[in-house]
Amino acid sequence: MRLTCPHCGERDLREFAYKGDALALSRPEANAELQAWHEYLHIRDNPAGPTRELWYHTPCGSWMVAERDTATHAVHRTMTPAEATK
Amino acid sequence: MRIATGGLIDREKPIRFTFDGKPVTGFAGDTVASALLANDILLMGRSFKYHRPRGPVTAGSDEPNALVTVGEGAEARPNTRATCQEIYDGLTVTSQNRWPSLRFDAMAVNDLLSPFLAAGFYYKTFMWPRAFWEKLYEPIIRRAAGLGALSGQPDPDRSEKAFAHCDLLVIGAGPAGLAAALTAAEAGADVILATEDTRPGGRLLSETVTLGDQTGREWADRMAARLAAMGNVRVMARTTVTGVYDSGTYGALERVAEHVMPGEAPPTCFWRLVARQAILATGALERPIAFPMNDRPGILSAAATRTYLNRYAVSPGARVAVFGNNDDAHRTATDLAAAGVTVAALIDTREDATSDGAWPFYPGAEVIETQGRLRLEGLTIRKPGGTLRIGADALAVAGGWNPALHLTCHMNGRPVWQEDIAAFVPTANAIPGLTPCGAALGTFSTAGCLEDGRRAAEAALDALGHSPKPIDLPDAEDTPYSPPATWAVTAPGRAWLDLQNDVTTKDVHLAARENFRSVEHMKRYTTQGMATDQGKGSNVTALAILADATGRTIPETGTTTFRPPYVPVPISSMGAGHAGKGFAPERFTTSHEASTARAAPMIEAGLWYRPSYFPVHGEKTWRESCDREVRMVRECVGVSDVSTLGKIDIQGPGAAEFLDLVYTGTFSTLKEGRIRYGLMLREDGHVMDDGTTARLGPQHYLMTTTTAAAGPVMAHLEFVAQGLRPDLDVKLTSVTDHWAQFAVAGPRARDLLNSLLEEEVTDDAVPFMSCWLATVSGVPVRLYRISFSGERGYEIAVPARYGAALWRLLVAQAESLGGGAYGIEALNVLRIEKGFITHAEIHGRTTAYDIGMQAMMSKTKDFIGKAAAARPGLTESTRERLVGLRPRDPANMPLPGGFLFTKGETPSRANAQGYVTSACWSPTLETHLALGFLASGPERMGETLRFTDHLRNRDFEVTVTDPVAFDQDGGRMRG
Ligand SMILES: [Zn+2]
């Protein structure tokens, strides 16, 4: 599998670390309800299909969001976290 | 036997090798199999289960029988296919799975027991009792059933791995692959043409076809030369594409130097080929027909027979019979006769077949029995009007073709049944970007393959955005191919399917009777297709027989599928370069050489190596050295290399606000030149790491992390910076390797510094937790007044290139003061005496509250982990919290991992009140000391507990104390 680092370009999978759902970018407000924090920390879907995932490109330290299909393994798009949360 | 003329062998170059110790001569261009056949040696192996004598049935990588061990010693390669191994002078080849010899194998008694050893026998017989399985049955079965053995010596790890990238990867170099490669190369695409064979050509090297006015071999050679001359083409011979992975990544095994005497070159290279488009031109594999006793040495595929004949100038026998259901049988008879070999009979299952050859011809006939033991002697056929015995020493079988579609299954693509050719073909778009063509797609004529290769290349070029240029393809045979589906001959006797695993048609019928009707169940019950050849020849036939046995059509019964790798890949190739130091690289500090020169035992800390202690003359145990080093620091001065701690340089207008978010404490208020201890939580409220951070300038901080967490903390900080606060202008740089850093600790630490620094250090100018710049021997250094020992302490950092020199200087000065170097054993004792935590305590399940640092969590600002740390359950006083522990008898050591129990309670896991995380002998306090976690710990000071370590049989009493055992008010380090 190959992923495109927003900083370095397309690279082999083994340079990347999978870091879970891109939901982690949507940190609740500090004073949010405990339920919101619980969902942010623990609740994740496990879809067979399109997902938004966080990946870390170890050599350069870039985090990125990949739009990927878990059923076909197709990577549709990668972008910086800033682009993803615009 | 060798044919007098012809073949792609070099008769000027005889090659001498040995087979089971006996000398054999072949020619350059021969494989082990062809050279042995040339010497009338057909018996090359024994089958896995029944130890039946076997010879080669193929001439390629799909060979199930002729597996041999090549070479000797650590580099010996068991289970090497004799049909692929090229011969070279000095090669040693040894047969396998036989004892005492290949001709007489004692375990062949299994074959007599075969009525009892049918499919499922092991499952049914060796189920009970359980203890017998491990101790009795399995060792016996393993000895009886087996393939080649490994040498037992460490692998020399001489193979390599490599990456290559291209526009188009063409897999296979027969007529379709060559036409595809040429079309794409002429259009300007970057092309890799990979062929498993030693040279391009595919079946053209084995057949007597003509292309235009050239022979197939001449055309293939010309195409190969033309491609090799083009700058945008890379022809990779001896390279098998073994697997397909996501995003156009292909695994490939190149046999770099397995065809020459082991020397400098790596035996193999495992490639990761990355291709924007790919073409599957892997051809097809001829399939067998299952007839009784179809496994004798001398019975082989008709396609392989033509390969041996036309490519290697070898005939498997002097009187060869041919049996088939399609015109390939006739082609084989023609080629045999042309080579001067006697065609004993041509047996065609088709009643309407005709033949005008000068050989006995039997249309509408089948082979129903064969004779011979160590090689074929004759066969019995059933023909219209009765049976007939035919003398023959070899039998070529043409059962039709299965497209070599294996790679199209690697991403879950399921092949589809194509009735007119009675074969599975690749399903459309099974692999994104991979276009099958030629025989791999079910096109079997030479003209069809050429045209199909061009078509596939044009489609790939279109996807790549290249425009194809017209290329000329020669005229070639365009014979229609539509064989009847002939799977098995109905006659009494054992008809073999999977030759390596000894699976017969009866086993498949038995599986069906026992309701293993799914092809996946049948496969596992019978072990069909589970040998090293992965059922390349026999899987489709077994599926067809299962369909017949269960009264279903083939598509109704299921489909065949394949997983990577297409051929066995040595682990030493896939993991090339990853043994030993390649598996775990070593990181050395700048003091490494000086430490080892002092005979300091080095201990791993992640990839780093750190000195345990520095023994001096007369010390017999590590404890003596450690105790001395601890006293040295407490009483005088010690020097320790702390360069392995992570160092992260943080700069930018947003640096202060950033640190406030990642640390529980506030760093925006930290003054320049000052240092603060920081606690970092995970977002779930548990402690991630701790360390000190110095403010070097208004927008410039330097963070230290623990050695173990340097990488994870860096990734975490990048996440916060890039993912949570991209609005903050902050830059993070790991500078761990850039700075060598040494701790100078002890009452005389300041004296030591003042002996080196050009500017004198005073406590007024540099109080505890401050940092400043200074100069040593003209080199600017950074100084931090911090302490991990509890003594007056400084850490001095220099650019790494000065590290070795500064270390020598510091140790020399320390020794002149009566101190010296100390290692991490002493460092650990010093910190336990002081109750300082490490990752033994912040092990991922402890909160700030658990380690007694709840006061460090700011109430006035947000920080990572703040909300979650406040969750009910993470703040209850009954949690296991950090305490110090002191044994009632100072000689007892409460070992980390042992548990704590309330006195009088049974020491069982359910009653555990806590556990020990760190322990040491304290030479300062002359007792063992420990740190640990205890339910409601801080509220139980002075309580006596029972310490029990069930694993190491320790059981004694300990007293709960404050974690800080020495200098509780910290006066020594604050100075
Ligand atoms: Zn990158």
XYZ file of C-alpha atoms in Angstrom, chain B residues 265-830:
566
model
C 26.738 -12.083 -4.940
C 23.576 -12.345 -2.824
C 21.700 -15.603 -3.495
C 18.389 -13.781 -3.877
C 16.938 -10.319 -3.871
C 13.395 -9.626 -2.781
C 11.944 -6.749 -4.766
C 9.101 -4.435 -4.016
C 8.082 -3.275 -7.457
C 5.802 -0.272 -7.617
C 3.974 0.027 -10.915
C 1.342 2.500 -12.035
C -0.017 -0.173 -14.361
C 0.714 -3.869 -14.749
C 0.093 -6.621 -17.272
C -0.373 -10.235 -16.312
C 1.170 -12.401 -19.013
C 1.979 -15.417 -16.882
C 0.685 -17.973 -19.378
C -0.984 -21.185 -18.338
C -0.133 -24.410 -16.565
C -0.942 -27.756 -18.091
C -3.167 -29.861 -15.905
C -3.104 -33.583 -15.290
C -5.684 -36.268 -15.870
C -6.289 -38.444 -12.833
C -5.991 -42.090 -13.847
C -4.978 -45.061 -11.686
C -1.319 -45.078 -10.680
C -0.611 -41.886 -12.566
C 2.269 -41.026 -10.234
C 5.054 -43.291 -11.388
C 8.405 -41.760 -12.340
C 8.267 -41.306 -16.105
C 4.712 -39.979 -16.189
C 4.825 -36.259 -16.804
C 2.914 -33.472 -18.424
C 2.957 -33.287 -22.201
C 3.973 -29.627 -22.077
C 6.910 -30.526 -19.846
C 7.806 -33.349 -22.205
C 8.003 -30.867 -25.100
C 10.061 -28.498 -22.936
C 12.566 -31.214 -22.128
C 12.627 -32.291 -25.750
C 12.825 -28.952 -27.542
C 14.631 -26.804 -24.974
C 16.940 -29.261 -23.269
C 17.227 -31.955 -25.988
C 16.203 -34.581 -23.475
C 13.598 -37.299 -23.698
C 12.136 -38.760 -20.532
C 12.237 -42.189 -22.154
C 13.152 -44.210 -25.214
C 9.568 -45.386 -25.795
C 7.171 -42.616 -24.866
C 3.393 -42.951 -24.874
C 1.199 -39.875 -25.100
C -2.244 -39.553 -23.518
C -4.511 -36.541 -23.828
C -7.817 -34.934 -24.575
C -6.658 -32.230 -26.969
C -4.326 -31.507 -29.870
C -1.367 -30.923 -27.562
C -1.098 -34.696 -27.317
C -0.660 -34.855 -31.093
C 1.830 -31.997 -31.041
C 3.809 -33.904 -28.423
C 3.831 -37.096 -30.485
C 5.000 -35.127 -33.526
C 7.852 -33.493 -31.586
C 8.916 -36.829 -30.073
C 8.997 -38.519 -33.455
C 10.887 -35.599 -34.977
C 13.531 -36.023 -32.257
C 13.861 -39.683 -33.107
C 12.103 -40.969 -30.026
C 9.776 -43.934 -30.437
C 6.166 -42.963 -29.863
C 4.780 -46.068 -28.169
C 1.174 -44.950 -28.558
C -0.983 -41.868 -28.938
C -4.067 -42.244 -26.789
C -6.800 -39.620 -27.297
C -9.965 -39.530 -25.208
C -11.856 -38.036 -28.154
C -13.588 -40.692 -30.232
C -13.601 -38.519 -33.342
C -9.919 -37.627 -33.211
C -7.725 -38.492 -36.153
C -3.993 -38.838 -36.542
C -1.805 -39.419 -39.554
C 1.401 -39.971 -37.619
C 3.511 -43.094 -37.888
C 2.554 -44.348 -34.427
C -0.089 -46.566 -32.887
C -3.136 -44.339 -32.450
C -6.056 -45.041 -30.112
C -8.949 -42.582 -30.306
C -11.703 -42.805 -27.694
C -9.264 -44.495 -25.289
C -8.073 -43.938 -21.728
C -5.182 -45.085 -19.560
C -6.623 -47.277 -16.790
C -3.501 -48.682 -15.138
C 0.268 -48.326 -15.205
C 3.110 -50.661 -14.330
C 6.596 -50.243 -12.930
C 8.004 -49.380 -9.536
C 10.948 -46.997 -9.552
C 10.048 -46.004 -13.091
C 7.269 -46.613 -15.585
C 7.411 -49.871 -17.501
C 4.056 -49.989 -19.195
C 0.433 -48.976 -19.183
C -2.954 -50.495 -19.794
C -5.476 -48.641 -21.896
C -9.208 -49.130 -22.327
C -10.241 -48.576 -25.914
C -13.319 -49.347 -27.918
C -13.357 -53.109 -28.056
C -11.309 -53.899 -24.951
C -8.124 -53.259 -23.050
C -4.571 -53.286 -24.268
C -1.196 -53.315 -22.583
C 1.471 -51.043 -23.999
C 5.145 -51.110 -23.145
C 6.495 -47.610 -22.501
C 9.118 -46.083 -20.230
C 7.507 -42.666 -20.205
C 4.040 -41.237 -20.578
C 3.202 -37.648 -21.527
C -0.211 -36.439 -20.385
C -2.054 -33.524 -21.965
C -5.114 -32.645 -19.908
C -5.681 -29.089 -21.079
C -4.581 -25.792 -19.603
C -5.326 -23.722 -16.528
C -4.563 -20.001 -16.908
C -1.877 -18.963 -14.410
C -4.210 -16.417 -12.850
C -2.878 -16.808 -9.295
C -1.846 -13.182 -8.854
C -5.363 -11.979 -9.697
C -6.615 -13.737 -6.537
C -4.291 -11.883 -4.182
C -6.748 -9.080 -3.469
C -9.759 -11.306 -3.066
C -10.626 -11.610 -6.764
C -12.474 -14.857 -7.484
C -11.819 -16.496 -10.863
C -14.783 -17.234 -13.122
C -15.483 -20.458 -15.007
C -15.264 -20.318 -18.766
C -17.076 -23.291 -20.251
C -15.587 -23.338 -23.768
C -12.050 -23.835 -22.488
C -13.161 -25.754 -19.362
C -11.026 -23.523 -17.172
C -11.115 -20.664 -14.701
C -10.128 -17.258 -16.036
C -9.364 -14.081 -14.078
C -12.357 -12.058 -13.029
C -12.452 -8.595 -14.544
C -10.730 -5.821 -12.538
C -9.599 -8.263 -9.862
C -6.569 -6.059 -9.224
C -6.799 -2.309 -9.855
C -4.398 -1.430 -12.661
C -3.589 -5.035 -13.621
C -4.627 -6.224 -17.093
C -4.437 -9.959 -17.777
C -3.727 -11.110 -21.312
C -2.699 -14.094 -23.374
C -2.915 -17.587 -21.970
C -3.356 -16.139 -18.465
C -6.680 -14.836 -19.779
C -7.560 -18.037 -21.645
C -6.180 -17.119 -25.079
C -4.076 -20.047 -26.171
C -2.940 -19.559 -29.783
C 0.382 -17.815 -30.424
C -1.226 -15.243 -32.705
C -3.925 -14.628 -30.143
C -1.347 -14.080 -27.394
C 0.654 -11.587 -29.472
C -2.454 -9.604 -30.306
C -3.734 -9.794 -26.747
C -0.422 -8.528 -25.371
C -0.561 -5.522 -27.658
C -4.169 -4.831 -26.699
C -3.380 -5.018 -22.970
C -0.415 -2.669 -23.373
C -2.543 -0.177 -25.284
C -5.098 -0.186 -22.479
C -2.334 0.376 -19.910
C -0.805 3.154 -22.021
C -4.193 4.808 -22.203
C -4.447 4.749 -18.413
C -0.917 6.152 -18.169
C -1.641 8.945 -20.629
C 0.769 7.662 -23.295
C -0.170 7.311 -26.971
C 0.686 3.929 -28.475
C 2.810 3.744 -31.612
C 2.047 1.067 -34.178
C 4.253 -2.012 -33.859
C 4.500 -4.946 -36.229
C 3.608 -8.366 -34.921
C 4.584 -11.462 -36.894
C 2.175 -14.052 -38.260
C 1.831 -17.105 -36.044
C -0.301 -20.178 -35.537
C -3.882 -19.453 -34.583
C -5.135 -22.955 -33.802
C -8.511 -23.073 -32.067
C -8.475 -24.718 -28.637
C -11.594 -26.192 -27.092
C -10.848 -29.389 -25.229
C -13.458 -31.557 -23.572
C -13.336 -31.417 -19.792
C -11.446 -34.558 -18.848
C -10.688 -34.764 -15.136
C -10.433 -38.378 -14.135
C -10.581 -41.816 -15.644
C -13.163 -44.107 -14.089
C -11.273 -47.271 -13.217
C -10.211 -49.109 -10.052
C -7.033 -48.029 -8.289
C -5.551 -44.968 -6.738
C -5.594 -41.910 -8.997
C -3.420 -39.128 -7.630
C -4.286 -35.461 -7.625
C -1.949 -33.629 -5.273
C 1.243 -35.566 -5.844
C 3.243 -33.967 -3.064
C 0.607 -34.486 -0.378
C -0.573 -37.839 -1.760
C -4.203 -36.839 -2.210
C -6.206 -39.186 -4.438
C -9.570 -38.890 -6.140
C -10.837 -41.314 -3.481
C -9.884 -38.860 -0.746
C -11.984 -36.169 -2.425
C -14.907 -38.589 -2.707
C -14.460 -39.487 0.969
C -14.509 -35.814 1.920
C -17.738 -35.374 -0.029
C -19.295 -38.447 1.654
C -18.363 -37.057 5.067
C -20.076 -33.818 4.087
C -17.009 -31.695 3.534
C -18.778 -30.373 0.451
C -17.358 -26.893 0.488
C -14.146 -26.704 -1.482
C -12.478 -24.975 1.467
C -13.454 -27.843 3.764
C -12.444 -30.509 1.280
C -9.085 -28.826 0.866
C -8.361 -28.802 4.573
C -9.723 -32.292 5.175
C -7.674 -33.877 2.425
C -4.719 -31.396 2.406
C -5.292 -31.013 -1.329
C -3.297 -28.041 -2.615
C -1.604 -27.380 0.702
C 1.874 -28.496 -0.304
C 4.724 -26.268 -1.426
C 3.330 -26.128 -4.975
C -0.014 -24.903 -3.582
C -1.947 -27.185 -5.898
C -0.910 -25.351 -9.060
C -1.458 -28.449 -11.165
C -4.180 -30.278 -9.290
C -6.551 -27.820 -7.573
C -8.929 -27.316 -10.475
C -9.089 -31.056 -11.101
C -9.829 -31.733 -7.432
C -12.575 -29.120 -7.536
C -14.077 -30.744 -10.622
C -14.055 -34.148 -8.929
C -15.708 -32.669 -5.848
C -18.356 -31.137 -8.134
C -18.930 -34.532 -9.703
C -19.066 -36.282 -6.311
C -21.635 -33.816 -4.981
C -23.724 -33.625 -8.155
C -23.062 -29.969 -8.760
C -21.515 -27.972 -11.589
C -18.053 -26.524 -11.096
C -19.298 -22.928 -10.668
C -21.863 -24.211 -8.156
C -19.178 -26.036 -6.210
C -16.910 -23.072 -5.817
C -13.883 -21.459 -7.196
C -10.228 -21.876 -6.717
C -8.237 -19.153 -5.038
C -4.622 -18.451 -4.282
C -2.774 -16.371 -1.781
C 0.748 -14.957 -1.918
C 3.415 -16.024 -2.461
C 3.096 -17.583 -5.910
C 6.273 -19.574 -5.269
C 7.918 -20.231 -1.900
C 9.974 -17.227 -0.807
C 12.803 -17.864 1.650
C 12.290 -15.984 4.908
C 15.919 -14.964 4.537
C 14.975 -13.082 1.354
C 11.888 -11.364 2.698
C 13.741 -10.428 5.874
C 17.036 -9.700 4.156
C 19.180 -7.326 6.153
C 16.928 -7.618 9.177
C 18.915 -10.150 11.176
C 21.183 -9.174 14.055
C 22.107 -5.511 13.969
C 19.835 -5.021 10.978
C 16.949 -6.127 13.177
C 17.883 -3.793 16.034
C 20.323 -1.048 15.089
C 22.602 0.141 17.869
C 22.708 3.736 19.076
C 25.899 4.703 20.857
C 26.504 7.782 22.934
C 29.670 9.819 22.558
C 31.053 8.265 25.755
C 30.552 4.714 24.470
C 34.174 4.003 23.622
C 35.438 5.474 26.875
C 32.900 3.387 28.811
C 33.765 0.112 27.120
C 37.456 0.926 27.527
C 36.764 0.958 31.274
C 35.125 -2.474 30.967
C 31.703 -1.051 31.790
C 29.046 -3.669 30.933
C 26.671 -2.033 28.453
C 22.944 -2.468 28.791
C 20.263 -1.842 26.175
C 17.864 1.053 26.676
C 15.658 0.853 23.608
C 18.205 0.974 20.794
C 20.670 2.837 22.987
C 23.484 1.248 24.938
C 24.270 2.659 28.375
C 26.952 1.676 30.904
C 25.635 -0.318 33.873
C 28.585 0.527 36.122
C 32.313 1.196 35.930
C 34.146 -1.589 37.768
C 37.415 -0.760 39.503
C 40.145 -3.161 40.479
C 39.168 -5.576 43.213
C 35.391 -5.321 42.791
C 33.890 -8.759 42.363
C 30.184 -8.053 41.885
C 28.110 -5.373 40.206
C 26.723 -4.464 43.627
C 30.155 -3.525 44.939
C 30.654 -1.163 41.996
C 27.154 0.237 42.229
C 27.370 0.861 45.967
C 30.676 2.641 45.532
C 29.303 4.821 42.755
C 26.245 5.772 44.832
C 28.431 6.746 47.820
C 30.699 8.655 45.470
C 27.782 10.798 44.266
C 26.372 11.279 47.763
C 29.775 12.157 49.266
C 31.831 13.661 46.467
C 30.989 13.942 42.772
C 29.952 11.624 39.957
C 29.639 12.018 36.194
C 27.043 10.201 34.111
C 26.104 10.269 30.420
C 22.437 11.291 30.095
C 22.522 11.978 26.345
C 19.923 9.312 25.651
C 17.162 11.405 27.195
C 15.005 12.872 24.442
C 15.625 16.522 23.634
C 13.048 18.524 21.688
C 13.734 22.062 20.603
C 10.536 24.120 20.591
C 10.498 27.535 18.991
C 8.049 30.124 17.709
C 5.605 32.779 18.825
C 3.192 30.014 19.838
C 5.729 27.974 21.836
C 4.612 29.108 25.298
C 0.923 28.536 24.633
C 1.737 25.199 23.052
C 3.604 23.989 26.133
C 0.769 25.095 28.370
C -1.470 22.752 26.387
C 0.782 19.697 26.425
C 1.977 19.939 30.039
C -0.208 19.840 33.136
C 1.735 22.807 34.492
C 2.129 26.344 33.163
C 5.214 27.129 31.097
C 4.204 30.476 29.651
C 5.069 32.053 33.010
C 8.478 30.392 33.168
C 11.213 33.018 33.089
C 14.045 32.927 30.583
C 16.982 31.041 31.999
C 14.766 28.970 34.250
C 13.732 25.316 34.184
C 10.526 23.648 35.243
C 9.587 19.997 35.791
C 6.755 19.014 33.474
C 4.206 16.227 33.570
C 2.592 15.213 30.305
C -0.692 13.301 30.184
C -2.358 11.334 27.458
C -5.751 12.637 26.475
C -7.294 9.803 28.514
C -5.876 11.311 31.698
C -3.021 8.907 32.329
C 0.608 9.964 32.555
C 2.492 9.790 29.270
C 5.909 11.100 30.253
C 7.765 13.541 32.451
C 10.877 15.665 32.176
C 12.270 19.128 32.535
C 11.840 21.991 30.109
C 14.129 25.006 30.016
C 13.237 28.407 28.594
C 16.202 29.477 26.515
C 14.596 32.591 25.024
C 11.302 34.447 24.739
C 10.095 32.030 22.047
C 12.541 29.209 22.607
C 12.214 26.188 24.907
C 14.130 22.955 25.215
C 12.140 19.966 26.435
C 13.650 16.759 27.757
C 11.805 13.452 27.679
C 12.621 10.058 29.115
C 14.837 7.856 26.952
C 12.042 5.410 26.224
C 9.396 7.979 25.318
C 11.492 10.278 23.128
C 9.908 9.047 19.891
C 6.302 8.765 21.091
C 6.442 12.191 22.775
C 7.757 13.767 19.579
C 4.894 12.215 17.575
C 2.431 13.355 20.236
C 3.714 16.932 20.155
C 3.517 16.955 16.380
C -0.067 15.749 16.631
C -0.997 18.557 18.972
C 0.800 21.129 16.844
C -0.468 19.951 13.468
C -3.792 18.416 14.394
C -5.199 20.314 17.366
C -3.557 23.722 17.217
C -2.459 24.376 13.621
C -3.148 28.040 14.381
C -0.153 28.187 16.732
C 3.115 29.158 15.096
C 5.452 26.627 16.677
C 8.263 24.495 15.316
C 9.438 21.245 16.879
C 12.837 19.707 16.228
C 14.280 16.589 17.767
C 17.838 17.427 18.857
C 18.508 14.275 20.885
C 21.428 13.254 18.708
C 22.771 16.765 18.289
C 23.749 17.296 21.900
C 25.884 15.176 24.183
C 24.759 15.767 27.747
C 26.403 14.747 31.009
C 25.136 14.905 34.571
C 27.585 16.145 37.187
C 26.184 15.355 40.608
C 27.348 15.458 44.201
C 28.431 17.882 46.899
C 31.513 18.779 44.868
C 29.734 19.160 41.530
C 30.152 22.921 41.539
C 33.858 22.592 42.272
C 34.217 20.303 39.307
C 32.439 22.751 37.017
C 34.473 25.661 38.242
C 37.642 23.780 37.389
C 36.495 23.719 33.740
C 34.369 26.767 33.080
C 35.862 30.011 32.034
C 33.222 31.876 34.119
C 32.837 30.852 37.762
C 29.517 29.345 38.877
C 27.918 30.755 42.004
C 24.648 29.693 43.609
C 23.392 33.260 43.481
C 23.888 33.439 39.747
C 22.652 29.928 39.035
C 20.155 28.706 41.584
C 18.472 25.301 41.397
C 16.374 24.917 38.207
C 18.160 27.504 36.138
C 20.069 27.317 32.882
C 22.751 29.393 31.276
C 25.387 29.441 28.582
C 29.056 29.003 29.353
C 32.325 28.067 27.703
C 34.578 25.036 28.241
C 37.955 25.125 26.499
C 36.569 27.631 24.053
C 33.507 25.560 23.234
C 30.113 27.067 24.086
C 28.088 24.757 26.315
C 24.603 24.773 27.788
C 24.303 24.223 31.504
C 21.221 23.152 33.413
C 21.074 23.031 37.183
C 18.817 20.046 37.668
C 19.105 16.848 39.662
C 17.911 13.288 39.221
C 20.107 12.088 42.090
C 18.945 14.359 44.878
C 22.407 15.902 45.125
C 23.578 19.265 43.898
C 23.464 18.569 40.179
C 24.283 20.103 36.840
C 23.826 18.828 33.341
C 26.285 20.109 30.799
C 25.461 19.844 27.099
C 27.818 20.246 24.157
C 27.367 19.728 20.432
C 27.776 15.972 19.991
C 31.097 16.260 18.165
C 32.679 17.496 21.436
C 30.980 14.847 23.553
C 33.797 12.319 23.726
C 36.348 14.992 24.648
C 34.160 16.591 27.290
C 33.374 13.192 28.824
C 37.072 12.407 29.210
C 37.669 15.834 30.723
C 34.778 15.529 33.187
C 35.780 12.052 34.340
C 39.413 13.091 34.765
C 38.409 16.134 36.830
C 35.947 14.099 38.898
C 38.639 11.520 39.633
C 41.081 14.240 40.710
C 38.444 15.325 43.240
C 37.938 11.760 44.488
C 34.855 11.032 42.388
C 34.367 9.416 38.988
C 31.961 8.062 36.426
C 28.753 6.319 37.454
C 26.440 4.063 35.466
C 22.721 3.558 35.314
C 22.652 1.051 38.179
C 23.838 3.773 40.558
C 21.611 6.305 38.794
C 18.658 4.029 39.515
C 19.560 3.609 43.194
C 19.993 7.373 43.608
